[in-house]
PDB file of C-alpha atoms and ligand atoms in Angstrom:
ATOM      1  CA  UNK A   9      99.632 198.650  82.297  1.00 72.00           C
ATOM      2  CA  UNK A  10     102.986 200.377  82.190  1.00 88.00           C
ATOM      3  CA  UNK A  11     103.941 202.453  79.070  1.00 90.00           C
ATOM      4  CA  UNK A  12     106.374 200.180  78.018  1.00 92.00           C
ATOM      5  CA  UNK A  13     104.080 197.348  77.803  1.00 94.00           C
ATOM      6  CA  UNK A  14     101.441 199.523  76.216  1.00 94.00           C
ATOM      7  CA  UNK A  15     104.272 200.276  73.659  1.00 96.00           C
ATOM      8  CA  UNK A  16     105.176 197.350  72.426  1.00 97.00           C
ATOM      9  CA  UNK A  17     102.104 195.977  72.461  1.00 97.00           C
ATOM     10  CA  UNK A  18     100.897 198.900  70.312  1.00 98.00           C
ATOM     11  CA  UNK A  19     103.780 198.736  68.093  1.00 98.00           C
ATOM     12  CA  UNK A  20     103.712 194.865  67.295  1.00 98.00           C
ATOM     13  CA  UNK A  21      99.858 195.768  66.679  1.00 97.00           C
ATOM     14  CA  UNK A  22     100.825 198.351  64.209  1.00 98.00           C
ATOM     15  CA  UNK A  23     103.525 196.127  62.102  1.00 98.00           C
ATOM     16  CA  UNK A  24     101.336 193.555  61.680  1.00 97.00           C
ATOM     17  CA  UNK A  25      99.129 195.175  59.839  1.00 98.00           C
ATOM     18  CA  UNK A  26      98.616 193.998  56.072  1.00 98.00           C
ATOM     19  CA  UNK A  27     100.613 195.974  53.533  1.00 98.00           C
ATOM     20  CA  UNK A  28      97.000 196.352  51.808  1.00 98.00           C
ATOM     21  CA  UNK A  29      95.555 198.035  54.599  1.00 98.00           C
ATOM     22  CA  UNK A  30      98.785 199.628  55.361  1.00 98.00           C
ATOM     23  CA  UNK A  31      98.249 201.470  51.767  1.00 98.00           C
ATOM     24  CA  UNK A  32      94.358 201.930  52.231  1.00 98.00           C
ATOM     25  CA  UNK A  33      95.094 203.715  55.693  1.00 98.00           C
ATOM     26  CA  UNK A  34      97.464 205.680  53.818  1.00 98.00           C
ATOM     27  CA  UNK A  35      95.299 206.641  51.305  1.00 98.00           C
ATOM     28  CA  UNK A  36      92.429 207.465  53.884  1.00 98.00           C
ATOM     29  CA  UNK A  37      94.443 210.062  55.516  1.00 98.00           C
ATOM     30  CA  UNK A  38      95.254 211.566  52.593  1.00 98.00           C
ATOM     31  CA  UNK A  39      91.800 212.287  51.408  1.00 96.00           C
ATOM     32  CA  UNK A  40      90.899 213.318  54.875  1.00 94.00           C
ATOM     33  CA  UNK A  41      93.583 216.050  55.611  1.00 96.00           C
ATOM     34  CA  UNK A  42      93.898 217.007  52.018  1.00 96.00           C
ATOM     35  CA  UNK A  43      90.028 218.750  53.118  1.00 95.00           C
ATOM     36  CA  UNK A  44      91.233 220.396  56.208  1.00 96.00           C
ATOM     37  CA  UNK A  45      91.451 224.127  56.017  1.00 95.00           C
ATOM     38  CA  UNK A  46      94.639 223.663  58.620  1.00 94.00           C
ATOM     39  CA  UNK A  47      96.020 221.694  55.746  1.00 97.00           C
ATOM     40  CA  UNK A  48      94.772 223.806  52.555  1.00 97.00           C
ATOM     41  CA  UNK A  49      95.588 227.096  54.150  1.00 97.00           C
ATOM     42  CA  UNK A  50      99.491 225.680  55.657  1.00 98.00           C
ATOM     43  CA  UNK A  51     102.210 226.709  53.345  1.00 98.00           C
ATOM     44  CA  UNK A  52     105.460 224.945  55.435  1.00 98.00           C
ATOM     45  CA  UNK A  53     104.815 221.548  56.483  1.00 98.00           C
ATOM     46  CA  UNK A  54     106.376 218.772  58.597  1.00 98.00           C
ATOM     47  CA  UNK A  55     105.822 214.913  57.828  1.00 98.00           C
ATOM     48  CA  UNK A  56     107.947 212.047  59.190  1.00 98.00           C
ATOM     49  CA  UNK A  57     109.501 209.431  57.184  1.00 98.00           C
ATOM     50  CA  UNK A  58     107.352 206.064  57.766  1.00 98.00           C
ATOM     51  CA  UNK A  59     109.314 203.471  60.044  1.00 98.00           C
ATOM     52  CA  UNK A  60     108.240 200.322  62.116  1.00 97.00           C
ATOM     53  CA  UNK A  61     104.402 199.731  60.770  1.00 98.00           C
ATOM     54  CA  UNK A  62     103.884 204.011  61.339  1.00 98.00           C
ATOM     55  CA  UNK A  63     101.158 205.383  59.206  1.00 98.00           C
ATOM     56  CA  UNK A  64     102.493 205.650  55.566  1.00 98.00           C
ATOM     57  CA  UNK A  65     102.621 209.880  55.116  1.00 98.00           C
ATOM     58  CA  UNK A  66     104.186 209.933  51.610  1.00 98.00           C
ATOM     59  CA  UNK A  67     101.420 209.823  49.453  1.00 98.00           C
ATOM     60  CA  UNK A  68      99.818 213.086  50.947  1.00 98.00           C
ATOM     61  CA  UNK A  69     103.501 214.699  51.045  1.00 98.00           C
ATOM     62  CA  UNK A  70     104.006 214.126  47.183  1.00 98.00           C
ATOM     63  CA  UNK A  71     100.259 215.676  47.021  1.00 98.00           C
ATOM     64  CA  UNK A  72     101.724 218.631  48.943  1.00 98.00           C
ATOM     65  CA  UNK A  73     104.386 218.717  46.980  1.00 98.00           C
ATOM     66  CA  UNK A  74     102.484 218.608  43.908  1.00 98.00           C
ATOM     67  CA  UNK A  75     100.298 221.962  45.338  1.00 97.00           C
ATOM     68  CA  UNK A  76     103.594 223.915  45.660  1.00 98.00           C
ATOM     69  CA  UNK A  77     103.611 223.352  49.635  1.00 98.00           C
ATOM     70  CA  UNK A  78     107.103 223.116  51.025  1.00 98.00           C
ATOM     71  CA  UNK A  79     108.034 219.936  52.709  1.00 98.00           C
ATOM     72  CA  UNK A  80     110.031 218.809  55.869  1.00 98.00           C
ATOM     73  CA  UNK A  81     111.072 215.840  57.522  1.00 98.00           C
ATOM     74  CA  UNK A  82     112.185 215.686  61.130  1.00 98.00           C
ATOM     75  CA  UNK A  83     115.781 215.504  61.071  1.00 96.00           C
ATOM     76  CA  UNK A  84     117.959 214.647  65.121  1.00 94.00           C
ATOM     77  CA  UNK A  85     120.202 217.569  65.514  1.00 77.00           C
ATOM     78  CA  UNK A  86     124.012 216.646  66.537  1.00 63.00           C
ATOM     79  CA  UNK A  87     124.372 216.972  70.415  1.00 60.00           C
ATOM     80  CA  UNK A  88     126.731 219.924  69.852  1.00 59.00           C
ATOM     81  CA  UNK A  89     125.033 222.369  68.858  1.00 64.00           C
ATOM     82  CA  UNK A  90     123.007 224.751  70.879  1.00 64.00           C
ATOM     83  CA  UNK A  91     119.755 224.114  69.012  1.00 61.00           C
ATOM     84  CA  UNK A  92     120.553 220.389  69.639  1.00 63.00           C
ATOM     85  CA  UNK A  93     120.336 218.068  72.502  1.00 72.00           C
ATOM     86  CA  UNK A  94     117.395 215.433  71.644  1.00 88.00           C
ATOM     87  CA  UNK A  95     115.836 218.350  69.974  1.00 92.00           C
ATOM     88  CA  UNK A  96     114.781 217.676  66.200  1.00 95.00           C
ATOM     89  CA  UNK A  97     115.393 219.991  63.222  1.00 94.00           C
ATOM     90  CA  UNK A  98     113.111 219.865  60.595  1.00 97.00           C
ATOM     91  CA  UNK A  99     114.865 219.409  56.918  1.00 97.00           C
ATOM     92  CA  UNK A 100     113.323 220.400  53.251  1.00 98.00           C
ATOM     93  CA  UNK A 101     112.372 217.784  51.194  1.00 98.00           C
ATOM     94  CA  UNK A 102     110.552 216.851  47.922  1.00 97.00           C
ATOM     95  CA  UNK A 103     109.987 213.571  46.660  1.00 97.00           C
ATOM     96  CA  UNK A 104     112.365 211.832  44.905  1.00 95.00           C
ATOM     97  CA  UNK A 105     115.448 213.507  47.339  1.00 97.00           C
ATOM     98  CA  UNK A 106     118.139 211.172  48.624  1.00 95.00           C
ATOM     99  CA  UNK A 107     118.049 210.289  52.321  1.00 97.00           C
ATOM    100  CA  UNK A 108     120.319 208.825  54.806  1.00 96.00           C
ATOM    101  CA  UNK A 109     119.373 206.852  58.155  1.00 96.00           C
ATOM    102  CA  UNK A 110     119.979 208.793  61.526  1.00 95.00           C
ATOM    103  CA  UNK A 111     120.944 206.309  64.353  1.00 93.00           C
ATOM    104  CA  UNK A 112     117.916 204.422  65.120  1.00 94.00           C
ATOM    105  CA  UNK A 113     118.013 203.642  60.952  1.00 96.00           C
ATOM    106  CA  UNK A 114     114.732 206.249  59.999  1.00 97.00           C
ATOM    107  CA  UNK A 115     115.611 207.614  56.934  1.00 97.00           C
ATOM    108  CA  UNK A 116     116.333 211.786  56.809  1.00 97.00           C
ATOM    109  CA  UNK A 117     116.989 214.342  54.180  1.00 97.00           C
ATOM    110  CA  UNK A 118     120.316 215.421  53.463  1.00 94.00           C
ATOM    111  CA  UNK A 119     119.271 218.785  52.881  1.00 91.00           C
ATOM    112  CA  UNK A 120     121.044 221.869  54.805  1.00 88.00           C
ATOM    113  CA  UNK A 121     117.925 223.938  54.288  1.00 93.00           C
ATOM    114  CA  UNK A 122     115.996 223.432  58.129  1.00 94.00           C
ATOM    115  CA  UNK A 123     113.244 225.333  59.156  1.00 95.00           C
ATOM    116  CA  UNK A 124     112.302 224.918  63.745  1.00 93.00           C
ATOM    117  CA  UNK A 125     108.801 224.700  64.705  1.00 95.00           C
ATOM    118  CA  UNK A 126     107.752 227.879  64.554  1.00 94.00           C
ATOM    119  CA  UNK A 127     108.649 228.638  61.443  1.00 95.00           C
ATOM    120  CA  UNK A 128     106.354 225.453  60.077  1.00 97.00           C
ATOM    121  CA  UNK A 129     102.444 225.680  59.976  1.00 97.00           C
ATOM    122  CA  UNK A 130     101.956 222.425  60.544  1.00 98.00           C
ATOM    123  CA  UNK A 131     103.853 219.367  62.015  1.00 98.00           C
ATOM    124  CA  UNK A 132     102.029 216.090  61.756  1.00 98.00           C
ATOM    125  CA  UNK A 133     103.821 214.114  64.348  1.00 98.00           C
ATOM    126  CA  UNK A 134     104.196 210.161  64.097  1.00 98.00           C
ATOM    127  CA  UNK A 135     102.933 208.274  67.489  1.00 98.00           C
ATOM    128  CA  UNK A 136     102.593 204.994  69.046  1.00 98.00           C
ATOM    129  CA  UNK A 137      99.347 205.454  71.130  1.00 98.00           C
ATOM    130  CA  UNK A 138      96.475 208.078  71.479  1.00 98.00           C
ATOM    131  CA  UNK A 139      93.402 208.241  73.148  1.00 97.00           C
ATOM    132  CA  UNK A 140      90.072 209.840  71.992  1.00 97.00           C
ATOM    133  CA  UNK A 141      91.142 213.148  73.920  1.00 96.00           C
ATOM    134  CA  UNK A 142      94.278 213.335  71.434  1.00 97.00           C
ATOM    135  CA  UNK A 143      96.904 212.640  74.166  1.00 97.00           C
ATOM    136  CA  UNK A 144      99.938 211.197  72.513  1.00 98.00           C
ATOM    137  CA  UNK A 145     102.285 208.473  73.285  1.00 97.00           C
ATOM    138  CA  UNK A 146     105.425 208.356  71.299  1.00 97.00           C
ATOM    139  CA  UNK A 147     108.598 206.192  71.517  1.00 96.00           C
ATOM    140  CA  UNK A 148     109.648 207.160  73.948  1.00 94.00           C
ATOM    141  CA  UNK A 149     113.137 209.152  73.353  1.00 93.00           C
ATOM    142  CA  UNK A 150     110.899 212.809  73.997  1.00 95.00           C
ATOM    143  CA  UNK A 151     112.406 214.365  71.212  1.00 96.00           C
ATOM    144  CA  UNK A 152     108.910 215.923  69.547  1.00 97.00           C
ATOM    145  CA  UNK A 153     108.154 217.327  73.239  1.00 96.00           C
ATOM    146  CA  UNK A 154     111.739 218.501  73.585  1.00 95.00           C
ATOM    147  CA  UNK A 155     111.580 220.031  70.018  1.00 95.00           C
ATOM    148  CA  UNK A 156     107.999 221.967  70.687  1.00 96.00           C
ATOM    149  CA  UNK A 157     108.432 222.811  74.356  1.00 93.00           C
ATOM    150  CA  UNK A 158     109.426 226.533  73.260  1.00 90.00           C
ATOM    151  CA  UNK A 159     105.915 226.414  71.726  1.00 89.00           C
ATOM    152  CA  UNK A 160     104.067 226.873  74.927  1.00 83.00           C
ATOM    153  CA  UNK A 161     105.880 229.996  76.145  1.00 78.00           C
ATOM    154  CA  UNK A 162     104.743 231.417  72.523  1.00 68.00           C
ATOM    155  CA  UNK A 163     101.557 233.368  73.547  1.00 66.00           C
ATOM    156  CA  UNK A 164     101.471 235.002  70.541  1.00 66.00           C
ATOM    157  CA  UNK A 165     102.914 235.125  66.675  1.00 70.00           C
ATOM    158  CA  UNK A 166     103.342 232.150  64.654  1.00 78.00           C
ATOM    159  CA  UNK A 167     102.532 228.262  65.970  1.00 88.00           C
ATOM    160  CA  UNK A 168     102.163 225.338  63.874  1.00 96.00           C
ATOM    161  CA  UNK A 169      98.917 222.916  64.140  1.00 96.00           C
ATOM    162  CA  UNK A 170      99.884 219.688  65.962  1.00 97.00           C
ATOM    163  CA  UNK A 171      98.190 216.592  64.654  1.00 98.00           C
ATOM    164  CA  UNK A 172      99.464 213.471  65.523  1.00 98.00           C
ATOM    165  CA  UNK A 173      98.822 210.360  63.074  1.00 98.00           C
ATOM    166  CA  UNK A 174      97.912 206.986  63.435  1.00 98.00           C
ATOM    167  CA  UNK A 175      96.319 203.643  62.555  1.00 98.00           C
ATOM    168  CA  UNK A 176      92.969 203.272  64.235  1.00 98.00           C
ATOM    169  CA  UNK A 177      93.848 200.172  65.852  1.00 98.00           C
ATOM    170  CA  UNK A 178      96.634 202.318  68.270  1.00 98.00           C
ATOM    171  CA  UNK A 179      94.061 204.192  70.233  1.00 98.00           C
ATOM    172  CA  UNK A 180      93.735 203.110  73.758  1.00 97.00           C
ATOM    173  CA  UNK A 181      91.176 203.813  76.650  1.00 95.00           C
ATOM    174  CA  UNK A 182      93.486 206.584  78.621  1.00 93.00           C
ATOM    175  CA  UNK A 183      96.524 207.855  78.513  1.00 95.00           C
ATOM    176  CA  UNK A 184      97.384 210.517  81.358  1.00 93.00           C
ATOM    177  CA  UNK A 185      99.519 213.084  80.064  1.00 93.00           C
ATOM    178  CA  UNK A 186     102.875 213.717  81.655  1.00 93.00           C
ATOM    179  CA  UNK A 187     103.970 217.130  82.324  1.00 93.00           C
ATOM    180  CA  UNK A 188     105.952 217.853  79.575  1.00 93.00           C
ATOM    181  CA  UNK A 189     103.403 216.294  77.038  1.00 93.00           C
ATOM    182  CA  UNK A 190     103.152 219.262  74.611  1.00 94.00           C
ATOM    183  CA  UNK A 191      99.257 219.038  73.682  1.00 94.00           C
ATOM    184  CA  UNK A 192      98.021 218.401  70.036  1.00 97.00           C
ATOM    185  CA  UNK A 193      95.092 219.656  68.356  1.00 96.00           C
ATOM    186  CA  UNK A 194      93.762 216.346  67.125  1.00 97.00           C
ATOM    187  CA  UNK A 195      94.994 213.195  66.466  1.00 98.00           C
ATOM    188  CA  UNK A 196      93.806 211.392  62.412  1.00 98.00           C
ATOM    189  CA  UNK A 197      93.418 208.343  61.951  1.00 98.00           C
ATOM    190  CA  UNK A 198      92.000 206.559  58.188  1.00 98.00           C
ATOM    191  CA  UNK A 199      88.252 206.238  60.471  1.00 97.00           C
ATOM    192  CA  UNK A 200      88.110 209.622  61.911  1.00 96.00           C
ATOM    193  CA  UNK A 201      89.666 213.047  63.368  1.00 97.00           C
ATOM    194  CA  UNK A 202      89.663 213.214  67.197  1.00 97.00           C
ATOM    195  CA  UNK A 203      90.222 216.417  68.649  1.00 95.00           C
ATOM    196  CA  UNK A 204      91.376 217.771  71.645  1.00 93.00           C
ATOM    197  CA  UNK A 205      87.945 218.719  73.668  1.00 86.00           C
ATOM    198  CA  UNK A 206      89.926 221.678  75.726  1.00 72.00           C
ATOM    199  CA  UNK A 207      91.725 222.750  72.139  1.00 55.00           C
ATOM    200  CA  UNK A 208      90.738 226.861  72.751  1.00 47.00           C
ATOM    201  CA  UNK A 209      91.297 226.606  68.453  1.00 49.00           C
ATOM    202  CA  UNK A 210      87.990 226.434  66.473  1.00 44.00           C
ATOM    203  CA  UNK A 211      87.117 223.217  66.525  1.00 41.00           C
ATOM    204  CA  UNK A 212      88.163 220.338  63.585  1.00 43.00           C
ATOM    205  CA  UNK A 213      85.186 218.716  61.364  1.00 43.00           C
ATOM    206  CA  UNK A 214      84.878 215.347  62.687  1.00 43.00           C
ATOM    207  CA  UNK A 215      84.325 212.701  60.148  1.00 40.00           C
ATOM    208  CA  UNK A 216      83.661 209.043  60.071  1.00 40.00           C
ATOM    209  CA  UNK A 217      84.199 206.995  57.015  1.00 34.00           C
ATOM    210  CA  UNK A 218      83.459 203.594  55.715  1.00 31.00           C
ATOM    211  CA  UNK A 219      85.750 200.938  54.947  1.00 26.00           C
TER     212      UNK A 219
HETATM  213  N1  FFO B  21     109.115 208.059  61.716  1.00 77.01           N
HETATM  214  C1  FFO B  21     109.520 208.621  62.846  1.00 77.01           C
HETATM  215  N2  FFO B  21     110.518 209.491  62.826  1.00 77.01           N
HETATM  216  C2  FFO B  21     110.923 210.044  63.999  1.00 77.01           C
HETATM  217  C3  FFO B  21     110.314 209.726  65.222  1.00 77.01           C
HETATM  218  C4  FFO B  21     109.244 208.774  65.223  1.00 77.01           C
HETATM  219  O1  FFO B  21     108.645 208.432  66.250  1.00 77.01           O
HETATM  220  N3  FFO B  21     108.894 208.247  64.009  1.00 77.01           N
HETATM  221  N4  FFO B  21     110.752 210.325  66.368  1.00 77.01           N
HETATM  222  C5  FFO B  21     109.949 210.539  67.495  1.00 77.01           C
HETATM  223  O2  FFO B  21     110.383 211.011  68.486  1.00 77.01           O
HETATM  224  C6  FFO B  21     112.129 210.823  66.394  1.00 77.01           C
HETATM  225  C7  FFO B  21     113.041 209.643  66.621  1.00 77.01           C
HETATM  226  N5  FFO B  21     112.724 209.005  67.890  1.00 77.01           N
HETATM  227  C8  FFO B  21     112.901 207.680  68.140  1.00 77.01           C
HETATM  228  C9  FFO B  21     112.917 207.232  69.435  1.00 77.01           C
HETATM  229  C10 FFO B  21     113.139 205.896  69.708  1.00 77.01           C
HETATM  230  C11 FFO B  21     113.338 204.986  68.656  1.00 77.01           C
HETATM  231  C12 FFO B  21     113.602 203.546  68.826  1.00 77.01           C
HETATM  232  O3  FFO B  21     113.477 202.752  67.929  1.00 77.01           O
HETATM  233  N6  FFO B  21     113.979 203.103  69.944  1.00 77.01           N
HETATM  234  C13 FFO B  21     114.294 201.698  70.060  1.00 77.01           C
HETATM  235  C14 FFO B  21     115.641 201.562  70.684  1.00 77.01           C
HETATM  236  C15 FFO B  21     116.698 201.931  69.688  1.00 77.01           C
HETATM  237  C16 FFO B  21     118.071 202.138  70.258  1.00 77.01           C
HETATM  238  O4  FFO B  21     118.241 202.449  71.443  1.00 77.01           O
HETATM  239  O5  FFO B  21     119.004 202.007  69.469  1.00 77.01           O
HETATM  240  C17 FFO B  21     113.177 200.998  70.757  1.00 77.01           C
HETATM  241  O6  FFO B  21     112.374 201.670  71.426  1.00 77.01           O
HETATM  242  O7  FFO B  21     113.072 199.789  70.609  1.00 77.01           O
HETATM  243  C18 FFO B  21     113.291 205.426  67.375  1.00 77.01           C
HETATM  244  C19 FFO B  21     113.088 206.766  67.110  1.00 77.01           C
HETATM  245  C20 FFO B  21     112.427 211.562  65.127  1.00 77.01           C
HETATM  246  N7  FFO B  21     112.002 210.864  63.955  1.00 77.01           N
HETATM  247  N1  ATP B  22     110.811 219.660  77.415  1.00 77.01           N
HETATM  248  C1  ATP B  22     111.609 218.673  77.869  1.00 77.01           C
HETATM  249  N2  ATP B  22     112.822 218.956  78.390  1.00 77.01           N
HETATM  250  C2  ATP B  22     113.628 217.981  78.843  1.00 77.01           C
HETATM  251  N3  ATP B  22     113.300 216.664  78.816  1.00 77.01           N
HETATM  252  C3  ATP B  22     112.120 216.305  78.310  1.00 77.01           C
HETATM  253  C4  ATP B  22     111.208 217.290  77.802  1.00 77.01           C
HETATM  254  N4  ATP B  22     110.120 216.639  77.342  1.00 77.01           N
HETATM  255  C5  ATP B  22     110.339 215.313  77.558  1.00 77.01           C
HETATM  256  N5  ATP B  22     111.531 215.109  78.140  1.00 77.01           N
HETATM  257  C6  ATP B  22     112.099 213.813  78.563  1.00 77.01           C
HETATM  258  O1  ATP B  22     111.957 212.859  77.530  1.00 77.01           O
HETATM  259  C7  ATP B  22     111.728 211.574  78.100  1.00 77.01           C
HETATM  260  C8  ATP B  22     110.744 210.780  77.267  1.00 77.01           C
HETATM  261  O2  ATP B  22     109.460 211.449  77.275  1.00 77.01           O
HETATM  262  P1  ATP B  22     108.155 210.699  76.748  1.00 77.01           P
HETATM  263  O3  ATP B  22     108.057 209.328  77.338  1.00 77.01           O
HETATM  264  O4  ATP B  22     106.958 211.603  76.920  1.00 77.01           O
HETATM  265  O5  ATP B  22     108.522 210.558  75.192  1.00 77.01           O
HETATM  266  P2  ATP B  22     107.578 210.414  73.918  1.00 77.01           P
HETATM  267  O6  ATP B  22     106.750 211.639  73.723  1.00 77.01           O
HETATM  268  O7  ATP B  22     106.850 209.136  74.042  1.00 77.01           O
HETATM  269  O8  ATP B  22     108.708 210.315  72.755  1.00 77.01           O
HETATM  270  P3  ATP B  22     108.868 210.915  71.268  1.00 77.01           P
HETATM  271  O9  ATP B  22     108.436 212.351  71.248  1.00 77.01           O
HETATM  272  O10 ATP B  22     110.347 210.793  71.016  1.00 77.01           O
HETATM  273  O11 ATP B  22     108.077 210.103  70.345  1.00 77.01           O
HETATM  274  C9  ATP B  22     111.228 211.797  79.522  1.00 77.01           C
HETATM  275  O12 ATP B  22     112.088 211.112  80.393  1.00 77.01           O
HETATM  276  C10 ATP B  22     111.315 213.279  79.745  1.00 77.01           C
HETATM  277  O13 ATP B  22     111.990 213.564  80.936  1.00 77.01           O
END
């Protein structure tokens, strides 16, 4: 199946999920990162703003927030600038700050203060499909693997832990990674934490819970 289909299948799948379950997932994910040492021990962290049946972030940003962690949301950079061209700034923000949409209508900050990625401890990156190895499909525009691609020629200092996020229901059988796919460490879902079997970091707790 081409990537297209497999996105829009994935995304209709994702939508039509219940605004019940919607919150439970939310909830899920926020009791199951909120016990990650990645997540305890991060101090600068990026979330995404929910859009188009995504898994709902906010509740475990306002529990950041709430244990004095510093909060960003991915912000598209204007084509100008050097630090710019489908590349993704990431923008400080704490709950109750007003937002504006960017051009495909997802809400961002209007805050000036930006932080790039490896400045951040840990990006959880929003994603339309994922298999059990934590490959990542997104939607498509590459603007996360744009944004991190400076990452990989970072042998040492300061990197961020990737983890994408997602409803169970978008994990498919395979997805081959392109190229320019920048790896994650594992990929959470409200059922379980799949990591990335060649991830050279120690290894995540898996878990399993029951709904
Ligand atoms: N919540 C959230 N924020 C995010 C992303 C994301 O995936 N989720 N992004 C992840 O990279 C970036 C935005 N990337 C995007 C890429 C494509 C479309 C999109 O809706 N494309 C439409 C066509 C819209 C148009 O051309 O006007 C589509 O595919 O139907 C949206 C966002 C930054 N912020
Ligand atoms: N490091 C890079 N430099 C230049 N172009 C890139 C880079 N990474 C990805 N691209 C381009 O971005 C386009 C979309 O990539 P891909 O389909 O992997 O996006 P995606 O990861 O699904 O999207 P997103 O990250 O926005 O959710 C590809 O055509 C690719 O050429």
């Amino acid at each position: 199946m081409s990537n297209t289909v497999t996105r829009r299948e994935l995304r209709t799948a994702r939508r039509q999920l219940h605004p019940r379950q919607q919150h439970q997932h939310a909830i899920q994910v926020r009791q199951h990162l909120s016990h990650q040492c990645w997540f305890l021990n991060a101090q600068h962290l990026a979330f995404y703003w929910p859009t188009d049946g995504e898994l709902d972030l906010r509740p475990l940003l306002q529990y950041a927030h709430l244990h004095g962690k510093t909060c960003y949301l991915p912000v598209l950079k204007p084509q100008h600038t050097r630090w710019g061209r489908g590349k993704l700034w990431f923008a400080r923000y704490q709950p109750g700050d007003s937002v504006q949409p960017n051009c495909f209508g997802i809400p961002e900050p209007r805050s000036r203060k930006f932080r790039l990625p490896w400045q951040l401890d840990l990006i959880l990156l929003p994603l339309v499909g994922f298999d059990a190895d934590a490959h990542r499909l997104g939607m498509g525009g590459g603007f996360y693997d744009r944004t991190l691609a400076p990452l990989q020629l970072r042998h040492s200092g300061r990197r961020p832990h990737l983890i994408g996020i997602a409803h169970d229901c978008q994990r498919v059988g395979c997805i081959v990674p392109k190229p320019w796919d920048i790896p994650l460490d594992a990929v959470v879902t409200e059922c379980r934490i799949y990591c990335r079997q060649s991830s050279m970091r120690k290894p995540l707790v898996s878990y399993r819970t029951t709904i």
